[in-house]
Tab-separated table of C-alpha atoms in Angstrom:
chain	number	residue	atom	x	y	z
A	4	UNK	CA	51.698	-58.331	-54.914
A	5	UNK	CA	48.431	-59.480	-53.379
A	6	UNK	CA	46.708	-62.205	-51.454
A	7	UNK	CA	43.542	-63.385	-53.226
A	8	UNK	CA	40.964	-65.369	-51.284
A	9	UNK	CA	38.222	-67.302	-53.108
A	10	UNK	CA	35.016	-68.350	-51.381
A	11	UNK	CA	32.797	-70.447	-53.575
A	12	UNK	CA	29.540	-72.269	-53.979
A	13	UNK	CA	30.222	-75.948	-54.323
A	14	UNK	CA	30.820	-77.164	-57.894
A	15	UNK	CA	31.075	-73.644	-59.265
A	16	UNK	CA	34.325	-74.456	-61.086
A	17	UNK	CA	36.362	-72.620	-58.462
A	18	UNK	CA	39.345	-74.914	-58.819
A	19	UNK	CA	39.527	-74.307	-62.567
A	20	UNK	CA	39.116	-70.576	-62.005
A	21	UNK	CA	41.882	-70.502	-59.377
A	22	UNK	CA	44.296	-72.550	-61.512
A	23	UNK	CA	43.803	-70.265	-64.559
A	24	UNK	CA	44.123	-67.119	-62.485
A	25	UNK	CA	47.266	-68.467	-60.785
A	26	UNK	CA	48.825	-69.340	-64.149
A	27	UNK	CA	47.919	-65.867	-65.461
A	28	UNK	CA	49.408	-64.055	-62.449
A	29	UNK	CA	52.226	-66.438	-61.569
A	30	UNK	CA	50.687	-67.048	-58.096
A	31	UNK	CA	50.760	-70.156	-55.883
A	32	UNK	CA	47.524	-71.826	-54.783
A	33	UNK	CA	46.650	-73.127	-51.288
A	34	UNK	CA	43.657	-75.445	-51.094
A	35	UNK	CA	42.632	-78.346	-48.921
A	36	UNK	CA	43.339	-81.004	-51.565
A	37	UNK	CA	46.998	-79.984	-51.889
A	38	UNK	CA	47.433	-80.204	-48.144
A	39	UNK	CA	45.642	-83.612	-48.098
A	40	UNK	CA	48.005	-84.803	-50.783
A	41	UNK	CA	50.973	-83.567	-48.752
A	42	UNK	CA	49.621	-85.548	-45.764
A	43	UNK	CA	49.925	-88.794	-47.748
A	44	UNK	CA	53.349	-87.939	-49.006
A	45	UNK	CA	54.679	-87.059	-45.549
A	46	UNK	CA	54.152	-90.643	-44.497
A	47	UNK	CA	56.807	-91.838	-46.865
A	48	UNK	CA	60.615	-91.564	-46.541
A	49	UNK	CA	62.276	-88.149	-46.201
A	50	UNK	CA	64.006	-88.510	-49.550
A	51	UNK	CA	60.714	-89.352	-51.262
A	52	UNK	CA	58.971	-86.479	-49.543
A	53	UNK	CA	61.734	-84.114	-50.725
A	54	UNK	CA	61.096	-85.303	-54.265
A	55	UNK	CA	57.453	-84.530	-53.820
A	56	UNK	CA	58.306	-80.946	-52.711
A	57	UNK	CA	60.519	-80.368	-55.673
A	58	UNK	CA	58.002	-81.778	-58.075
A	59	UNK	CA	55.220	-79.529	-56.839
A	60	UNK	CA	57.641	-76.517	-56.893
A	61	UNK	CA	55.455	-74.684	-54.416
A	62	UNK	CA	57.023	-72.457	-51.768
A	63	UNK	CA	53.833	-72.941	-49.760
A	64	UNK	CA	54.577	-76.580	-48.998
A	65	UNK	CA	57.249	-75.683	-46.537
A	66	UNK	CA	54.440	-74.523	-44.191
A	67	UNK	CA	52.746	-77.898	-44.281
A	68	UNK	CA	54.188	-80.112	-41.515
A	69	UNK	CA	53.059	-83.583	-40.616
A	70	UNK	CA	50.570	-82.371	-37.936
A	71	UNK	CA	48.920	-79.687	-40.080
A	72	UNK	CA	48.561	-82.072	-43.038
A	73	UNK	CA	47.150	-84.931	-41.007
A	74	UNK	CA	44.498	-82.697	-39.359
A	75	UNK	CA	43.392	-81.330	-42.731
A	76	UNK	CA	43.369	-84.773	-44.285
A	77	UNK	CA	40.973	-86.040	-41.561
A	78	UNK	CA	38.502	-83.337	-42.669
A	79	UNK	CA	39.020	-83.927	-46.370
A	80	UNK	CA	38.522	-87.694	-45.792
A	81	UNK	CA	35.495	-86.927	-43.568
A	82	UNK	CA	36.969	-88.670	-40.550
A	83	UNK	CA	35.831	-85.614	-38.657
A	84	UNK	CA	33.619	-82.665	-39.463
A	85	UNK	CA	34.994	-79.172	-39.583
A	86	UNK	CA	33.030	-78.226	-36.502
A	87	UNK	CA	33.974	-81.368	-34.591
A	88	UNK	CA	37.657	-80.715	-34.356
A	89	UNK	CA	38.884	-77.333	-33.126
A	90	UNK	CA	42.409	-78.326	-34.083
A	91	UNK	CA	41.304	-77.996	-37.750
A	92	UNK	CA	40.256	-74.423	-37.199
A	93	UNK	CA	43.486	-73.654	-35.292
A	94	UNK	CA	45.795	-75.014	-37.916
A	95	UNK	CA	43.684	-73.426	-40.659
A	96	UNK	CA	44.095	-69.942	-39.120
A	97	UNK	CA	47.784	-70.339	-38.573
A	98	UNK	CA	48.422	-71.786	-42.089
A	99	UNK	CA	46.355	-69.080	-43.812
A	100	UNK	CA	48.183	-66.300	-41.885
A	101	UNK	CA	51.625	-67.728	-42.680
A	102	UNK	CA	50.804	-68.165	-46.336
A	103	UNK	CA	49.346	-64.679	-46.608
A	104	UNK	CA	52.636	-63.238	-45.430
A	105	UNK	CA	54.241	-64.538	-48.621
A	106	UNK	CA	52.009	-62.480	-50.973
A	107	UNK	CA	51.331	-63.610	-54.575
A	108	UNK	CA	49.044	-66.401	-53.420
A	109	UNK	CA	45.528	-67.581	-54.022
A	110	UNK	CA	43.836	-69.145	-51.026
A	111	UNK	CA	40.889	-71.330	-52.079
A	112	UNK	CA	38.357	-71.719	-49.223
A	113	UNK	CA	39.480	-72.148	-45.596
A	114	UNK	CA	37.352	-69.222	-44.398
A	115	UNK	CA	40.213	-67.004	-45.498
A	116	UNK	CA	37.857	-64.179	-46.333
A	117	UNK	CA	37.260	-63.895	-42.601
A	118	UNK	CA	40.727	-64.759	-41.311
A	119	UNK	CA	42.243	-62.058	-43.592
A	120	UNK	CA	39.312	-59.673	-43.458
A	121	UNK	CA	41.604	-56.795	-42.375
A	122	UNK	CA	44.682	-57.821	-44.297
A	123	UNK	CA	45.885	-54.743	-46.254
A	124	UNK	CA	46.839	-56.710	-49.393
A	125	UNK	CA	43.995	-59.193	-49.428
A	126	UNK	CA	41.392	-59.148	-52.232
A	127	UNK	CA	38.370	-61.268	-51.452
A	128	UNK	CA	36.322	-62.946	-54.257
A	129	UNK	CA	33.245	-65.120	-54.184
A	130	UNK	CA	32.259	-67.455	-57.080
A	131	UNK	CA	28.661	-68.540	-57.632
A	132	UNK	CA	26.668	-70.371	-60.249
A	133	UNK	CA	23.067	-71.409	-60.517
A	134	UNK	CA	22.136	-74.642	-58.779
A	135	UNK	CA	21.104	-76.115	-62.093
A	136	UNK	CA	24.547	-75.411	-63.633
A	137	UNK	CA	26.310	-76.915	-60.621
A	138	UNK	CA	24.187	-80.066	-60.726
A	139	UNK	CA	24.886	-80.345	-64.445
A	140	UNK	CA	28.635	-79.985	-63.866
A	141	UNK	CA	28.633	-82.751	-61.241
A	142	UNK	CA	26.632	-85.055	-63.475
A	143	UNK	CA	28.939	-84.495	-66.403
A	144	UNK	CA	32.259	-84.551	-64.543
A	145	UNK	CA	31.582	-86.759	-61.481
A	146	UNK	CA	29.207	-89.241	-63.079
A	147	UNK	CA	26.514	-88.483	-60.520
A	148	UNK	CA	22.718	-88.656	-60.870
A	149	UNK	CA	20.737	-85.501	-60.186
A	150	UNK	CA	19.592	-86.496	-56.678
A	151	UNK	CA	23.113	-87.405	-55.552
A	152	UNK	CA	24.531	-84.208	-56.984
A	153	UNK	CA	21.918	-82.080	-55.240
A	154	UNK	CA	22.515	-83.830	-51.974
A	155	UNK	CA	26.281	-83.350	-52.189
A	156	UNK	CA	25.918	-79.642	-52.951
A	157	UNK	CA	23.516	-79.203	-49.996
A	158	UNK	CA	25.804	-81.101	-47.617
A	159	UNK	CA	29.008	-79.299	-48.626
A	160	UNK	CA	27.402	-75.815	-48.495
A	161	UNK	CA	25.687	-76.456	-45.189
A	162	UNK	CA	29.058	-77.431	-43.654
A	163	UNK	CA	30.794	-74.390	-45.095
A	164	UNK	CA	28.103	-72.033	-43.905
A	165	UNK	CA	28.007	-73.595	-40.430
A	166	UNK	CA	31.835	-73.362	-40.137
A	167	UNK	CA	32.028	-69.664	-41.027
A	168	UNK	CA	29.093	-68.865	-38.775
A	169	UNK	CA	30.430	-70.896	-35.854
A	170	UNK	CA	34.031	-69.636	-35.843
A	171	UNK	CA	33.677	-66.172	-37.340
A	172	UNK	CA	30.075	-65.151	-36.567
A	173	UNK	CA	29.539	-64.126	-40.202
A	174	UNK	CA	27.136	-65.334	-42.917
A	175	UNK	CA	29.045	-67.350	-45.499
A	176	UNK	CA	27.233	-65.743	-48.411
A	177	UNK	CA	27.318	-62.102	-47.091
A	178	UNK	CA	28.387	-60.093	-50.171
A	179	UNK	CA	29.887	-57.441	-47.827
A	180	UNK	CA	32.727	-59.842	-47.058
A	181	UNK	CA	33.998	-59.607	-50.660
A	182	UNK	CA	35.422	-57.145	-53.097
A	183	UNK	CA	33.492	-58.874	-55.876
A	184	UNK	CA	30.978	-61.673	-56.384
A	185	UNK	CA	31.304	-63.321	-59.772
A	186	UNK	CA	28.387	-65.287	-61.216
A	187	UNK	CA	29.972	-67.824	-63.564
A	188	UNK	CA	26.570	-68.738	-64.877
A	189	UNK	CA	26.431	-65.285	-66.465
A	190	UNK	CA	30.151	-64.559	-67.032
A	191	UNK	CA	32.207	-67.026	-69.051
A	192	UNK	CA	34.956	-68.453	-66.865
A	193	UNK	CA	37.791	-67.215	-69.084
A	194	UNK	CA	36.318	-63.748	-69.184
A	195	UNK	CA	36.085	-63.705	-65.436
A	196	UNK	CA	39.688	-64.731	-65.141
A	197	UNK	CA	40.716	-62.022	-67.552
A	198	UNK	CA	38.784	-59.368	-65.701
A	199	UNK	CA	40.129	-60.275	-62.300
A	200	UNK	CA	43.713	-60.649	-63.561
A	201	UNK	CA	43.597	-57.175	-65.171
A	202	UNK	CA	42.081	-55.716	-62.035
A	203	UNK	CA	44.675	-57.356	-59.777
A	204	UNK	CA	47.552	-56.188	-61.949
A	205	UNK	CA	46.188	-52.655	-62.095
A	206	UNK	CA	45.617	-52.611	-58.321
A	207	UNK	CA	49.014	-53.974	-57.392
A	208	UNK	CA	51.004	-51.715	-59.759
A	209	UNK	CA	49.163	-48.515	-58.916
């Protein structure tokens, strides 16, 4: 049983990595997009919202109330920046801590590597790829030109770095925050998933 945090460079296929690792280990995933989707669903009727919960079959959704989901959705929709709304940081910390208490979970982003820096069961990973590979991925999967892809990467990474520095006084890309930094430009994604899964299973059964 473990809590896995994943910090990532933007467009480094972190979502695909997390999904495959979760499927391999039988873990749940917490990421901003899931919470943003919950925010939209929580505006509908209670019966419909209950159907949404059952459909997702995630025990983590019970931690996502209307206030938490609406605050996160504002950031996902860029109504507010992460640094502009302290309520985002506050709900993030509380949500990550609650989810971590469940074990068997992957937390994608959120500054969780800092929030759970001293958590005894946390394993912190960072995913990176070359800028060229990330631009290529955005062009192929998001139908973006090279300039737009580069600008998006720079903006997302600047915001992430500023958020971690502002609230945690740490450098976002400091390798000392992590148990392992995986370069997915050098390691095939499936091989990285296999290696991490085997390591997690060995660590948690020792």
